[in-house]
Coordinates of C-alpha atoms in Angstrom, one line a residue:
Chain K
X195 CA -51.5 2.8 -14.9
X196 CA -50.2 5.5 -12.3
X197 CA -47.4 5.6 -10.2
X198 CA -46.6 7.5 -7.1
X199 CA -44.0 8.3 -4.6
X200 CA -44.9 8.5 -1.3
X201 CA -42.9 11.1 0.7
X202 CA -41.9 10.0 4.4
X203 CA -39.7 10.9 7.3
X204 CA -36.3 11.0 6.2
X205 CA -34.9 7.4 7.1
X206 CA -31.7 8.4 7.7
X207 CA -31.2 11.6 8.9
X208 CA -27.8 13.9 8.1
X209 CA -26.9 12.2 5.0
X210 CA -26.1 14.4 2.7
X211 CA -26.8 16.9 5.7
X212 CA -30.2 16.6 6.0
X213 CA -32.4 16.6 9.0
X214 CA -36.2 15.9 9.9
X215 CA -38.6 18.9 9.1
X216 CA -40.4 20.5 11.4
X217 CA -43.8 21.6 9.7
X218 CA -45.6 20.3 6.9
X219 CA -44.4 23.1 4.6
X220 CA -40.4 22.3 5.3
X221 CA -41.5 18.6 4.1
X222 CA -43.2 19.9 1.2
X223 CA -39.6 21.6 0.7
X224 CA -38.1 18.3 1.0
X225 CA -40.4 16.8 -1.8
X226 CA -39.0 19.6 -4.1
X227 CA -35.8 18.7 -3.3
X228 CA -36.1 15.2 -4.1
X229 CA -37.4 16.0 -7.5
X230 CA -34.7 17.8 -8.0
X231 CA -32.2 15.9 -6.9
X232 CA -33.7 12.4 -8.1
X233 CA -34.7 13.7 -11.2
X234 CA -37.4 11.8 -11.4
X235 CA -41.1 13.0 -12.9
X236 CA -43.3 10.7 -10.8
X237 CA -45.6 12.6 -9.2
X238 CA -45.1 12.6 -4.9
X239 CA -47.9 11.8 -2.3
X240 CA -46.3 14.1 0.6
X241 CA -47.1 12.1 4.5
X242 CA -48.9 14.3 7.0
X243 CA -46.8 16.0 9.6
X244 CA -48.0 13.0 11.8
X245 CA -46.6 10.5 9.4
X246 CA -50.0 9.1 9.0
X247 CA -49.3 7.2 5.6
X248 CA -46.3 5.8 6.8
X249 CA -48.0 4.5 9.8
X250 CA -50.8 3.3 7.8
X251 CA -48.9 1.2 5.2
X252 CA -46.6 -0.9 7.6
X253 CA -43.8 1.5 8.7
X254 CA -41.2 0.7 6.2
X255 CA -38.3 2.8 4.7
X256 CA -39.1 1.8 1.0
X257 CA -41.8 -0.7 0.5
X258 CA -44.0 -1.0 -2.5
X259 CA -47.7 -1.5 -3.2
X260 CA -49.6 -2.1 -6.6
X261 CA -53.1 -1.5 -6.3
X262 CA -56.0 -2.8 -8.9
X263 CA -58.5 -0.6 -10.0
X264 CA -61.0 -1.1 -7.5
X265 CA -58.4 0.3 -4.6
X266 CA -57.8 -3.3 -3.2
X267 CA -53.8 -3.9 -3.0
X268 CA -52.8 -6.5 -5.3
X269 CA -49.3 -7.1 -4.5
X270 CA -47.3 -5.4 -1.4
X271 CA -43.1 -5.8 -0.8
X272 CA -41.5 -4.6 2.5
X273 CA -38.4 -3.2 0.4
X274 CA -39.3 -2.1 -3.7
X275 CA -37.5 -4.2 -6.2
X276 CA -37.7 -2.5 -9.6
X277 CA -37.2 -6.0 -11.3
X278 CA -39.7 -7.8 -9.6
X279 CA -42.3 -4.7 -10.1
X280 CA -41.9 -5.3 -13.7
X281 CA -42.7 -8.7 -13.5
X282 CA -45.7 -8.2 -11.1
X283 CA -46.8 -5.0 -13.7
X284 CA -46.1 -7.5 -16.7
X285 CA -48.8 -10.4 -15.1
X286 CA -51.4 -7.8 -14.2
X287 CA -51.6 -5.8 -17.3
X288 CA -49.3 -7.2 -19.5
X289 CA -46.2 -6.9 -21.0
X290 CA -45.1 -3.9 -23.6
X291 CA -43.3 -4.0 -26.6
X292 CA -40.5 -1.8 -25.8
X293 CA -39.7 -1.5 -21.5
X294 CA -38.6 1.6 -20.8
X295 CA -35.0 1.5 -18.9
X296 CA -34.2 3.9 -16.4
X297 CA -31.5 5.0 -18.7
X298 CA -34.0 6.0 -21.8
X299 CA -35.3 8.7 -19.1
X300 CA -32.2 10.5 -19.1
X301 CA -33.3 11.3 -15.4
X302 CA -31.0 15.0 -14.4
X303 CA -30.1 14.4 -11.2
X304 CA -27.7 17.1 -8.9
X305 CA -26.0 17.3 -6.0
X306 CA -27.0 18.8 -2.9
X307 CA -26.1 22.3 -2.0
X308 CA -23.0 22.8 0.3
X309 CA -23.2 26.8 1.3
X310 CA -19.8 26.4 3.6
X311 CA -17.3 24.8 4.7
X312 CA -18.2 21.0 6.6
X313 CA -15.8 18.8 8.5
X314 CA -13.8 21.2 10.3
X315 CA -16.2 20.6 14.0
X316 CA -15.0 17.3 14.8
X317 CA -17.9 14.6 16.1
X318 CA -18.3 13.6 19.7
X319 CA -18.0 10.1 20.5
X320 CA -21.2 9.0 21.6
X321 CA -22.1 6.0 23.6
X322 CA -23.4 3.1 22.0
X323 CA -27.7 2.4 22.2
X324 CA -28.6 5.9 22.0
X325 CA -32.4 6.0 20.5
X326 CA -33.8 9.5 19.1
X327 CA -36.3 11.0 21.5
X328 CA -39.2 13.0 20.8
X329 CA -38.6 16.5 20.6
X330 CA -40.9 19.6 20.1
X331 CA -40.1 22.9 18.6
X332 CA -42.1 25.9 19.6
X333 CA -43.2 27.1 16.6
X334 CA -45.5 29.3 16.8
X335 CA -44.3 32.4 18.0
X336 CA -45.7 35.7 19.7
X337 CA -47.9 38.2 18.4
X338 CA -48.7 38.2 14.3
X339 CA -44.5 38.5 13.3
X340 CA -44.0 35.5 10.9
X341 CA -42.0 32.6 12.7
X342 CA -38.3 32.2 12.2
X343 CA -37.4 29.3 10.2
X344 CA -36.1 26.5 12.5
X345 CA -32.6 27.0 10.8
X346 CA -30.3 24.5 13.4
X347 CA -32.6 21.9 14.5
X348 CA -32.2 19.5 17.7
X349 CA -32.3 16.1 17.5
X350 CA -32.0 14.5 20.9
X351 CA -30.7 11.2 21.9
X352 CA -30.7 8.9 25.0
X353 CA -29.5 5.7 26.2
X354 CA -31.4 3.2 27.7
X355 CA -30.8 3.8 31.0
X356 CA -32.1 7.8 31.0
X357 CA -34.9 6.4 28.6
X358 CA -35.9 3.6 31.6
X359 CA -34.7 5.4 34.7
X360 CA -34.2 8.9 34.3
X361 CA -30.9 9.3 34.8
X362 CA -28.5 8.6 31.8
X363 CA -26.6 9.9 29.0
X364 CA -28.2 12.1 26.7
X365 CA -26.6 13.5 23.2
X366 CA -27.6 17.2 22.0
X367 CA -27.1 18.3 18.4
X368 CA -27.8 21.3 16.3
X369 CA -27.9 20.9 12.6
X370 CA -28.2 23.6 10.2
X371 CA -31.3 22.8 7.6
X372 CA -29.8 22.7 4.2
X373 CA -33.1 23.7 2.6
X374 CA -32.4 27.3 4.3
X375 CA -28.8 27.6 2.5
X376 CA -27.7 28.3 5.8
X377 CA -24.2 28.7 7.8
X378 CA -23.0 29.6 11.5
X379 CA -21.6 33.2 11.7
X380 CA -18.3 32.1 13.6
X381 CA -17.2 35.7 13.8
X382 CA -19.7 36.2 16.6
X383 CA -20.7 34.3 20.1
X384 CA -21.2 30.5 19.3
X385 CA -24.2 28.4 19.7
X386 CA -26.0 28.4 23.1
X387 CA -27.7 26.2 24.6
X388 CA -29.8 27.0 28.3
X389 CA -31.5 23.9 30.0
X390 CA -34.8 24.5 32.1
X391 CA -33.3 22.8 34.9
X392 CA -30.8 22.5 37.8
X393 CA -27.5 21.9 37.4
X394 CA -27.4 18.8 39.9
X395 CA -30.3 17.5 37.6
X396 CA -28.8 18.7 34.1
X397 CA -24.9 18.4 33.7
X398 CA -23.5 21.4 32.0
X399 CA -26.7 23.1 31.9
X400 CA -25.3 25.9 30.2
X401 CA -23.3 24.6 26.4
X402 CA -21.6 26.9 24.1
X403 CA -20.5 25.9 21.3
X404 CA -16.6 25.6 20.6
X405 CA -14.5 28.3 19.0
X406 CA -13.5 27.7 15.0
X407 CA -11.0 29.1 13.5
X408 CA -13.0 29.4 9.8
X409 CA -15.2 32.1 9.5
X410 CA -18.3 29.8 8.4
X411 CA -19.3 26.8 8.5
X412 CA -22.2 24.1 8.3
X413 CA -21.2 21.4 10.6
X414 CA -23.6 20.6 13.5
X415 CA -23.1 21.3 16.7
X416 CA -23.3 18.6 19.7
X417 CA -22.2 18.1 23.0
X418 CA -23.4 15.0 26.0
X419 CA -25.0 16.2 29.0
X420 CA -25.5 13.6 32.1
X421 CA -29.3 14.0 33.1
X422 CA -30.9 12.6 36.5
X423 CA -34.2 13.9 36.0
X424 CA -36.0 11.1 38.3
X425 CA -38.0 8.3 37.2
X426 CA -41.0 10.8 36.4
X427 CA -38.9 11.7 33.2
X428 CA -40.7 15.2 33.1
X429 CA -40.0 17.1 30.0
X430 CA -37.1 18.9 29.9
X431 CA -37.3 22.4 28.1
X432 CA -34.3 24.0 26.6
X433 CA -32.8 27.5 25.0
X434 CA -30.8 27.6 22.3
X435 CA -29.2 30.8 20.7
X436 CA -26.8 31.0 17.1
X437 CA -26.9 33.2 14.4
X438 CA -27.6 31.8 10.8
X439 CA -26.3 33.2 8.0
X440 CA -27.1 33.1 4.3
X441 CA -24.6 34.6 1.7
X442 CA -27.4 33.6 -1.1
X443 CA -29.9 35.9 0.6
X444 CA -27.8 38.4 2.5
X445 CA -28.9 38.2 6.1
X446 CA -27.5 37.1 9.1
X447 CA -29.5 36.7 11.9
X448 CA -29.0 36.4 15.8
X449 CA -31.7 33.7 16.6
X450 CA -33.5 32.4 20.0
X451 CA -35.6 28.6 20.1
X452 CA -37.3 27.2 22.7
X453 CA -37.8 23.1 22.7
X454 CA -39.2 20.6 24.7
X455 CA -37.7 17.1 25.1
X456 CA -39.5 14.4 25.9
X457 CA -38.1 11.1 27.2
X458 CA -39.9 8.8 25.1
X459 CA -38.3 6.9 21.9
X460 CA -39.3 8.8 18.3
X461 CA -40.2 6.2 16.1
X462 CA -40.4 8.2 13.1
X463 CA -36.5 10.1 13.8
X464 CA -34.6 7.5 11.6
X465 CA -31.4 6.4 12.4
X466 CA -28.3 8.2 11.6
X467 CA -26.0 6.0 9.3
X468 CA -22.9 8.0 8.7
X469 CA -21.8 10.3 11.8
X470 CA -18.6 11.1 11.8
X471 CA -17.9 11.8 8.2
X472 CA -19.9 15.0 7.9
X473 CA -23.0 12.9 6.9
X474 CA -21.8 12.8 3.2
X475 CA -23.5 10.0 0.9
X476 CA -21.0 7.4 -0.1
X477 CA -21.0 8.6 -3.2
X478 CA -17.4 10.0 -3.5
X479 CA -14.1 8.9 -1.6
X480 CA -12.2 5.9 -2.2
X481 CA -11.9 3.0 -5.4
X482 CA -14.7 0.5 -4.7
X483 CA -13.7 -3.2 -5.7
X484 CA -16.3 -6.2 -6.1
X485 CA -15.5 -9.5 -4.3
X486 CA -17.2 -12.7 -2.4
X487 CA -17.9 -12.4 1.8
X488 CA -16.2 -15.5 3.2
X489 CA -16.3 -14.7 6.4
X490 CA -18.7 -12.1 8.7
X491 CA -17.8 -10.9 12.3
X492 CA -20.4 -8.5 13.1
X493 CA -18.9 -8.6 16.8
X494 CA -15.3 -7.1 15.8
X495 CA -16.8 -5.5 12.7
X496 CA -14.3 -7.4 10.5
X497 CA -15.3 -9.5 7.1
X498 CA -13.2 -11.2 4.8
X499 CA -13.4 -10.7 1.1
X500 CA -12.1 -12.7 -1.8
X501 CA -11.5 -10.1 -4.5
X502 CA -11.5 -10.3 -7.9
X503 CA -7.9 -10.9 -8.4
X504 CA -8.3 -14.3 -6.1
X505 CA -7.1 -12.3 -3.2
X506 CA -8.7 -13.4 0.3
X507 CA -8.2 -9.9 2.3
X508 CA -9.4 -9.0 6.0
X509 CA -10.7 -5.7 6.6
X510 CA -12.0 -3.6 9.4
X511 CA -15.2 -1.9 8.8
X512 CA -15.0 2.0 9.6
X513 CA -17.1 3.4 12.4
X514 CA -19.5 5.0 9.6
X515 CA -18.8 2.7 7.2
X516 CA -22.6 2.7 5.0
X517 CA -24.1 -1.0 4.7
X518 CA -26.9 -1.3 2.1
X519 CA -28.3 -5.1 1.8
X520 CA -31.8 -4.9 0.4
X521 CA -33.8 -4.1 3.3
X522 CA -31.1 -3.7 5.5
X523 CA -28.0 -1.8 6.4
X524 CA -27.0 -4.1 9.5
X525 CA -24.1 -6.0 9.2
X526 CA -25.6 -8.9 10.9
X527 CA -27.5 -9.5 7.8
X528 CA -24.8 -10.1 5.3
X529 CA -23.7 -13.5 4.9
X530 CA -20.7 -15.5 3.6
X531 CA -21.0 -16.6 0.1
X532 CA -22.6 -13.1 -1.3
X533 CA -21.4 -11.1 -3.7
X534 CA -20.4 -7.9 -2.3
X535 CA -19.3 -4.2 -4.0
X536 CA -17.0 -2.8 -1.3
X537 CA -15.6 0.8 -1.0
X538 CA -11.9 1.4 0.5
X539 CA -11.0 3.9 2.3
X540 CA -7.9 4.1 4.4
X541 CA -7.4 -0.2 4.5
X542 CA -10.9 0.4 6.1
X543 CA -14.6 -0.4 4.6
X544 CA -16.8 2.6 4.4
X545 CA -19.4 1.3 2.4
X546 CA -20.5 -2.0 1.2
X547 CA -23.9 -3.4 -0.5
X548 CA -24.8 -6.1 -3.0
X549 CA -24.2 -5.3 -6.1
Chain F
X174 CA -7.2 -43.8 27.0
X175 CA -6.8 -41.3 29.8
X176 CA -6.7 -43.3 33.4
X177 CA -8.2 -41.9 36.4
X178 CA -6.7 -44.2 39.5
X179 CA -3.2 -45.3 40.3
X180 CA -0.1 -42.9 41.8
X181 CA -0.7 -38.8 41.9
X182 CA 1.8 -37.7 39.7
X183 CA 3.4 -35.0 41.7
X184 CA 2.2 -31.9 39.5
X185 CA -1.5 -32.3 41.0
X186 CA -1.9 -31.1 44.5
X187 CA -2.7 -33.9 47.0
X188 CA -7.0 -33.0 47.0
X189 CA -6.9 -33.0 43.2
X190 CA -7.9 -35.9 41.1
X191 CA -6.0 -36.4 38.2
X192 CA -5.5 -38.2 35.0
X193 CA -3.3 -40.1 33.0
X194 CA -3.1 -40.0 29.6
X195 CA -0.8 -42.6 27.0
X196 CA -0.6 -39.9 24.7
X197 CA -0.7 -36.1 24.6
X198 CA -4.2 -34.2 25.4
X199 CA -5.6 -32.0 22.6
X200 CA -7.8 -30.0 24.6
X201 CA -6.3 -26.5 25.0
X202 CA -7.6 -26.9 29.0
X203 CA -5.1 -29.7 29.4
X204 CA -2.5 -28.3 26.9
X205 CA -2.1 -25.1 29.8
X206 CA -1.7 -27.5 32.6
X207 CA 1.2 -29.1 30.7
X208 CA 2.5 -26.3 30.2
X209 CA 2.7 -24.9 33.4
X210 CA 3.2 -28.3 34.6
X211 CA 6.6 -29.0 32.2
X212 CA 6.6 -32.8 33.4
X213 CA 6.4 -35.0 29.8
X214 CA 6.6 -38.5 30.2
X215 CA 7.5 -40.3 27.2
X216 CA 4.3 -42.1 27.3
X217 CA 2.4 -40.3 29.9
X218 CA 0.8 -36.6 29.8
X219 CA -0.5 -36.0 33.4
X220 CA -4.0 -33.4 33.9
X221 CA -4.4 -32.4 37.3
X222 CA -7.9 -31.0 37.9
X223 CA -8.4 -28.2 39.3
X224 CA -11.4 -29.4 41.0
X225 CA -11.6 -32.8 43.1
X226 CA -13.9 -35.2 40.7
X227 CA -14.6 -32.5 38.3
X228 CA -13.3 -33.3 34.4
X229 CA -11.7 -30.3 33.2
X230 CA -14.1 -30.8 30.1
X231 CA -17.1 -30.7 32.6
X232 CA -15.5 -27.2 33.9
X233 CA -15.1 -25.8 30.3
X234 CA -18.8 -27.1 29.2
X235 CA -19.7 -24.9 32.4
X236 CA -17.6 -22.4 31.6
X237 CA -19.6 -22.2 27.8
X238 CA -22.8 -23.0 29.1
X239 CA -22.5 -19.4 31.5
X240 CA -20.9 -17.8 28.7
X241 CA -23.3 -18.1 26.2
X242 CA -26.2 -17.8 28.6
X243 CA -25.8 -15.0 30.2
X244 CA -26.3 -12.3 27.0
X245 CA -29.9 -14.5 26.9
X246 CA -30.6 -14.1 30.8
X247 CA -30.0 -10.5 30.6
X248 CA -32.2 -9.9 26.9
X249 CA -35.3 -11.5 29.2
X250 CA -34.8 -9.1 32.2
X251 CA -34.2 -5.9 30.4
X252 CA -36.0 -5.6 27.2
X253 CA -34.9 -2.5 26.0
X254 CA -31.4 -4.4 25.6
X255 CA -32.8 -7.3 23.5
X256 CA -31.1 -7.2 20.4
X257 CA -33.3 -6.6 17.4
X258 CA -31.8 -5.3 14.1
X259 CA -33.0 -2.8 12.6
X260 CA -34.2 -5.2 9.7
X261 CA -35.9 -7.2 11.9
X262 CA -37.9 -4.5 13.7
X263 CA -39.6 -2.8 10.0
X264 CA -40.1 -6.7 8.7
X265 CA -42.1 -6.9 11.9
X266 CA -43.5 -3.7 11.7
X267 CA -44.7 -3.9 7.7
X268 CA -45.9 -7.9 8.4
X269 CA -47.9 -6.2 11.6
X270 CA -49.3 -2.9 9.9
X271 CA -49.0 -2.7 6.1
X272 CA -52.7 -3.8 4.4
X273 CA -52.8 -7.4 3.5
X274 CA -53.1 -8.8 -0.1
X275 CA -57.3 -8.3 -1.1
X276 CA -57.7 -5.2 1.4
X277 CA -58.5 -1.8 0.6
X278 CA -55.9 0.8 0.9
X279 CA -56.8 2.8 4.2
X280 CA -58.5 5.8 3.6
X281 CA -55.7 8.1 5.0
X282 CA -55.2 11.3 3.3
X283 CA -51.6 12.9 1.9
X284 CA -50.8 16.4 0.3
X285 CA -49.8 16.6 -3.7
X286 CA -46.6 18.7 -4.3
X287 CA -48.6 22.0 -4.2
X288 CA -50.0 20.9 -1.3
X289 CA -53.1 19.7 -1.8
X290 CA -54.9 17.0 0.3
X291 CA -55.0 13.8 -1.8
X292 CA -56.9 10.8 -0.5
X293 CA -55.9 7.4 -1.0
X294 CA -59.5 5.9 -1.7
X295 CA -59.3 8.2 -4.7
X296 CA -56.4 5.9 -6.5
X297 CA -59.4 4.0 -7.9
X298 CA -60.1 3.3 -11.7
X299 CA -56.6 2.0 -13.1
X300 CA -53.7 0.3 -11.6
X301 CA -51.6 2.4 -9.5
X302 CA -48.1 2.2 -7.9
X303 CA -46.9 3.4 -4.9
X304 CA -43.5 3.7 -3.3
X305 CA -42.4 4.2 -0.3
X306 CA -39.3 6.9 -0.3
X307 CA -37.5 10.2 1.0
X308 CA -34.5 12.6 0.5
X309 CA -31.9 9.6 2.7

């Protein structure tokens, strides 16, 4: 018996800080860091660049396949379930003596690195139905001088309107790679950003980045721009200049990057759960408390809980507020009668799943 | 019950039908019109409609009906607005693409850790397990 991982586009970009690779090698970078900080010895089955195993096997963030010796798939689950694996493993092959539990592998799992400071850039407010488009780094640069590591990388986002018509709202952001241990130099000139186009068509054109006050920092760096490119949607190509800096490696470099954007939907971007609070995992912050959903408003983002103590309480879900249901981390999808474990922060939800 | 002839009570305008009613409405509809209409009979609770033979429950069933229909209307003309969760769109997406229970794994090719090129028609010979995963 053999079991893999399959390594895919990140399904939720900038948690825990990080963002969509660029080239294969960057995901094989990602792989590493997975096993390092999961802990876990399986061995990985990195996708191609053109995420052609994800496309192949049904799309999903975390499904799971069994397959019988001949290479024909014997059982197949939209979203893994570890206890229903067992069960499907026990039937096939049979059941052992003595299951392993996830605790007899003493699995040593660590944190992600932080290299600087984070949550001092506060977020922009962003309109709501934004959808990742397709972007493209030029990579390859001139002559035989190695490339320079994508350190911030873009991630674009439109509303529908710019995505239909060509004339919209479109959100820019720059976001350090924390596989490069990187920060921005905010001694020197911010981040700059160039547009390929005119200013009645691209509104500002021309972005820098805002002053801060620390001397480093990781947090991205993101700004809206109003396009009315015409309902040709032609790429648009853009310049964007920052220094990165690395204390671990002792270089700090003044840095030029071309992209293209393209106004088409990325299917493979992921969707970005937790903007606002730096992207962090909700794995720290306040008490968490488990209690039964009696009532779900998905409109007003508002549930009611009876707690433990018998107390029926009403709370507001934050604006980032992390919602894991099986497959699902949409609201919508929770319903009254489940047992929820809730996180508080601030008389606000900022994380809730099933138990 | 409510009835709808007899003399116009002199809340409702002179074009307005009206009802009278032997004890006090429930509706919230006719609960504003008392309201703004302060004249209680002991035994009678005037409704003036607002509209000459139109029930004031007619007007709010309207009033629902364009309400709840008009999210819908718009989903059909703009698809990019139609409301799909997110759960919804990889259920349809894995139902749609993932190989069905008896097929052979596509014969798509992935890189080991040192990358590698690694096949999937080459997980042959034993049982194997694979899960879907990443960093987030």
């Amino acid at each position: 018996m053999k079991f893999f991982y399959i390594y895919k586009a990140l399904a939720h970009p900038e948690n825990d800080g990080y963002v969509q690779p660029f080239t294969q090698a960057e995901r094989l970078l990602h792989v590493k860091e997975a096993r390092r900080t999961i802990g876990s010895r399986v061995p990985w089955i990195c996708d191609t660049m053109d995420n052609a195993l994800k496309h192949a096997l049904g799309d999903a963030p975390n499904s799971e396949f069994v397959i019988d010796p001949e290479g024909k798939v014997v059982r197949r689950r939209q979203w893994s379930r570890p206890e229903e694996l067992r069960r499907d493993l026990e039937e096939l092959v049979g059941s052992v003596e003595q299951p392993t539990l996830v605790s007899d592998l003493q699995l040593k799992t660590e944190r992600p690195s932080q290299v600087a400071a984070k949550g001092v850039v506060p977020r922009i407010e962003r309109p709501s139905g934004l959808e990742a488009l397709r972007i493209e780094p030029k990579l390859a640069d001139d002559g035989d001088k190695k490339p320079v590591p994508f350190y911030a990388k873009l991630r674009a986002e439109a509303d529908a309107s710019l995505r239909q018509s060509g004339r919209g709202t479109l959100s820019v952001g720059f976001h350090l790679d924390p596989l490069y241990h990187v920060h921005w130099n905010n001694l020197v000139k911010p981040l700059h950003v160039e547009f390929d186009a005119d200013e009645d068509a691209v509104t500002p054109r021309v972005w820098d980045g805002p002053r801060v006050d620390l001397d480093s920092d990781i947090d991205p760096r993101e700004f809206l721009v109003q396009v009315n490119i015409g309902e040709e949607r032609k790429p648009l190509g853009l310049t964007v200049k920052y220094f990165a800096c690395s204390d671990e490696q002792g270089f700090c470099l003044a840095v030029t990057q071309r992209y293209t954007i393209h106004f088409e939907r990325d299917p493979d971007a992921g969707r970005v759960q937790n903007r606002g609070r730096g992207g962090a995992r909700s794995g720290g912050g306040g008490p968490t408390s488990i209690g039964t959903l009696v009532w779900v408003d998905s409109k007003e983002s508002e549930v009611s809980v009876l707690l433990g103590n018998g107390e029926l309480k009403t709370f507001r879900l934050s604006a980032n507020a992390r919602l894991m249901r099986r497959g699902s981390d949409d609201l919508r999808d929770f319903e009254p009668g489940e047992s929820v474990r809730i996180r508080i922060e601030d008389g606000e939800i900022t994380g809730m799943a099933l138990p | 019950m409510c009835r709808l002839s007899g003399y116009p009570p002199p809340q409702c305008r002179a074009n307005q039908s009206f009802q009278i009613c032997p004890a006090k409405p429930r509706n919230f509809f006719a609960a504003t019109v008392l309201i703004s209409n302060p004249f209680v009979d002991e035994t009678y609770f005037p409704i003036c409609h607002f509209f000459p033979g139109v029930s004031m429950r007619a007007l709010f069933a309207m009033f629902s009906f364009t309400l709840l229909a008009t999210p819908a209307i718009f989903a059909q003309d703009n698809p990019d607005r139609r409301e799909v969760s997110p759960r919804e769109r990889v259920n349809r997406q894995f139902d749609a693409g993932a190989p069905k229970l008896g097929d052979s794994l596509p014969d798509i090719a992935g890189l080991t850790e040192d990358g590698q090129e690694i096949r999937l028609s080459s997980l042959k010979g034993q049982h194997t397990v694979l899960v879907f995963g990443c960093l987030t």
